[in-house]
Amino acid sequence: MKYVLFFISLFFFQTNFQAQRLDPLKTNDFQKQEIWVDSILKNMTIDEKIGQLFMMQAYSNSDKKHEDFISELITKYHIGNLIFMQGTPEKQAVLTNKYQSISKLPLMIGFDGEWGLDMRLKNTYKFPWNMTLGAIQDENLIQKFGEHLGKHCKRLGIHINFAPVVDINTNPENPIIGNRSFGENKENVTQKAIAFSIGMQKMGVLANAKHFPGHGDTDTDSHVTLPTVNFSKERLDSVELIPYKMLFDAGIGSIMTAHLSIPSLESDVKLPTSLSKNVITNLLQQELGFNGLIITDGLNMKGASNYATSAEINLVAIMAGNDLLLIPNDVAGTVNIIKKALMLKTLTEERINFSVKKILKAKYWLGLHNYKPIDLVNLTEDLNTIQDELLHRKLVENSLTLIKNHQNQLPFTEFQTKKFAYVKLGDDAGNDFLQMLKNYTKVDEISDQNLDGLISKLKPYSHVIVGFHKSNANPWKTYKFTDKDLVWLQEIARVKNVILDVFTSPYSLLQIKTFANIENILVSYQNSKISQELSAQLLFGVFQAKGKLPVSIGENFKEGTGFATVNLNRLGYTIPEEVHMSSQILAKIDAFADTILKEKMAPGFQVLVARKGKVIFQKSYGYHTDEKKIPVKNSDVYDLASLTKILASLPMIMKAEQEQKIPINAKLFEILPSFKNSNKANISVKELLSHYGRLPAWIPFYQGTQVKNTKANSPKFYSATKSDSYPLEVAENLYITKSYTDSIYKLIKKSNLIVNQEYLYSDLGYYLFKEALENSYKKPLNTLVDEAFYQSLGADRM
């Protein structure tokens, strides 16, 4: 595997020495880079240098007063960097171009987009959270995610994205990290973080590992207080710091320092690690040898802001070794206090130059020495592409984690004999899950106001799929079961075969005291439309379960748990581009459908397009009748004619031709020797299929079974009940003798051919193909077709 790390050698990184690591901000044309940086630095005033140390928050959903405030910070205080917060991509692009135009030096634009620009901006793409990604075993997919996110950032003029989160989430009660972490396993977190960072920096956007030295085992939020981490230096060195060490070797460009109290690293327990020289200079820069940008976490957060005045905090942060002050308060006061420290020699200009030079190197690395404004054309479209959805689907498919599969019940097989119910728990919707389940078999949604009523309604069902659905709005939303949900789940599982599908954090399962009666558990991580649809497909064997739990569920399910399932190759559902077709082209079907309805060619209909085992278009139009009372739905079942030829005989003929059992140019007597001496002996298979075989359009076979005078059905041929003598059903309560099949073939054999060889639609050839196929394969046609095609698709009806 590309990102496999040989952790057996980690002792090498745990020794106390000044690490000699690469400079992640050094470019290939480093000589030109140095010339550019030095030329800028030597011409900067002290005010301009100090201005480069700030990264101020800017909003694209605010008013003109805020825009003027940011403009003043740039022109008056020479602010060198901005981090955009809430808003829209269109407005952010306009403001970025505006702010860049009034800045003497190019601004470095930051963003906090851990799962995509959607974390802050409307109308942008939302990828899965890190906890979901932590279940994936293919690191190449994580790199692709980094590339996609890097491409989005680049398109919007963002230069540094504050991701990935590399905190090892060993505390399930962590209120701020949780789903934002790749999990509790240091190797897994490290591999994912490296892959993501490589992908994003490949696109020319700086990655940022946070929150140094590790925010994963806290039970308070540094936004509101100063959390304490009571680990020894040895523990931190062997767990929390591992991702950072490996990321430094992989060339990550920047680090975010956390607001934590860690007594083993800083004896002053009131001093946040983000402001500690022991942590930032001695540990991060000297011991670990990090040479990239060092950026504080938001200095407006209570974990830092409670320490002293804003200006004092900002000065201490610089003196501790940070290069960039993220979202500091009191810019004017900070400029003054830094100047005062310079005058008093408690801070040197060399120290300021050290950070400014790194910032300028980063700007060169980012291409800001050749700055170009953001192109506003098609911006939103470029940030929401089909390729993004394709990757999203692949990420979710690879994350789904089966942690319990009693007697290998999953995926469902022979489900025609099972009766399924779906029960929704949780406070979010599960409609997409239910609708996808219904694409494979009959599934009834069962609900009731009280438990007894629900249990009673579930009696007829053999399997109950319980979907636990929680909000997918953001990773901080509560994932917990209510007490009622827990009781109902256990009571259902006590009397029924339950498949529990969890569309939220796996930590939710910690509330369940016993799993004895819950026979099957699938963790789907998030309640997105894509997660719901793919989870349902996994249950029916469209693809394998591949995910592994990124965190432990107590002692019941340890980190790394995850059972693979059998791929039954059933028909799946996806978007056209996954099978190399175009959504835009298929969208034209709507126009054709509209014409059909307007011209009254049909009152309504369904259209389904499938390719390479995937349904890529399924839509219903119009009504059942011209009265327009009942709209057509995808779930509607029709009485259909003329399908046997297309869906049964023809696929088997194609299979037989491929296997040279019925060659396309074979003569009829070669596949049915009984026709050797008939007038049809030399008709080819190709001529029969194309309706150029000169066969009559039809033969009124029924006439030979009627009483001549009355035209009534003759008891010689028909019976109202099925029996060995009358085994073939003709219609409801009407069965015909088996011997009449021979009569039908004799009538076809004796029939006259039409005079001219021209197109004439005839069903008679398919009577002959049925006989030829069954003779060749020694099985009935319905069995042949089912075994060859429809069993693997999970299709039990047409």
CSV table of N, CA and C in Angstrom, one decimal, residues 401-406 498-502 518-524:
chain,number,residue,atom,x,y,z
A,401,THR,N,-19.3,-0.1,7.0
A,401,THR,CA,-18.6,-1.0,7.9
A,401,THR,C,-19.6,-2.0,8.5
A,402,LEU,N,-19.5,-3.2,8.2
A,402,LEU,CA,-20.3,-4.3,8.8
A,402,LEU,C,-19.6,-4.8,10.0
A,403,ILE,N,-20.2,-4.6,11.2
A,403,ILE,CA,-19.5,-5.0,12.4
A,403,ILE,C,-20.1,-6.2,13.1
A,404,LYS,N,-21.3,-6.6,12.6
A,404,LYS,CA,-21.9,-7.8,13.1
A,404,LYS,C,-22.7,-8.4,12.0
A,405,ASN,N,-22.5,-9.7,11.7
A,405,ASN,CA,-23.2,-10.4,10.6
A,405,ASN,C,-23.5,-11.8,11.0
A,406,HIS,N,-24.6,-12.0,11.8
A,406,HIS,CA,-24.9,-13.3,12.4
A,406,HIS,C,-25.2,-14.3,11.3
A,498,VAL,N,-33.2,-8.6,13.5
A,498,VAL,CA,-33.0,-7.1,13.3
A,498,VAL,C,-31.7,-6.9,12.5
A,499,ILE,N,-31.8,-6.0,11.5
A,499,ILE,CA,-30.6,-5.4,10.9
A,499,ILE,C,-30.5,-4.0,11.3
A,500,LEU,N,-29.6,-3.6,12.1
A,500,LEU,CA,-29.5,-2.2,12.6
A,500,LEU,C,-28.5,-1.5,11.7
A,501,ASP,N,-29.0,-0.4,11.1
A,501,ASP,CA,-28.1,0.4,10.2
A,501,ASP,C,-28.0,1.8,10.8
A,502,VAL,N,-26.7,2.1,11.2
A,502,VAL,CA,-26.5,3.4,12.0
A,502,VAL,C,-26.0,4.5,11.0
A,518,ILE,N,-29.3,-8.2,18.8
A,518,ILE,CA,-29.2,-7.5,17.6
A,518,ILE,C,-28.2,-8.2,16.7
A,519,GLU,N,-28.8,-8.9,15.7
A,519,GLU,CA,-28.0,-9.9,15.0
A,519,GLU,C,-27.1,-9.3,13.9
A,520,ASN,N,-27.4,-8.2,13.4
A,520,ASN,CA,-26.7,-7.6,12.3
A,520,ASN,C,-26.5,-6.1,12.5
A,521,ILE,N,-25.3,-5.6,12.3
A,521,ILE,CA,-25.1,-4.1,12.5
A,521,ILE,C,-24.2,-3.6,11.4
A,522,LEU,N,-24.7,-2.6,10.7
A,522,LEU,CA,-24.0,-1.9,9.7
A,522,LEU,C,-23.8,-0.5,10.1
A,523,VAL,N,-22.6,0.0,10.1
A,523,VAL,CA,-22.3,1.4,10.4
A,523,VAL,C,-22.1,2.2,9.1
A,524,SER,N,-23.0,3.1,8.8
A,524,SER,CA,-23.0,3.9,7.6
A,524,SER,C,-22.5,5.4,7.8
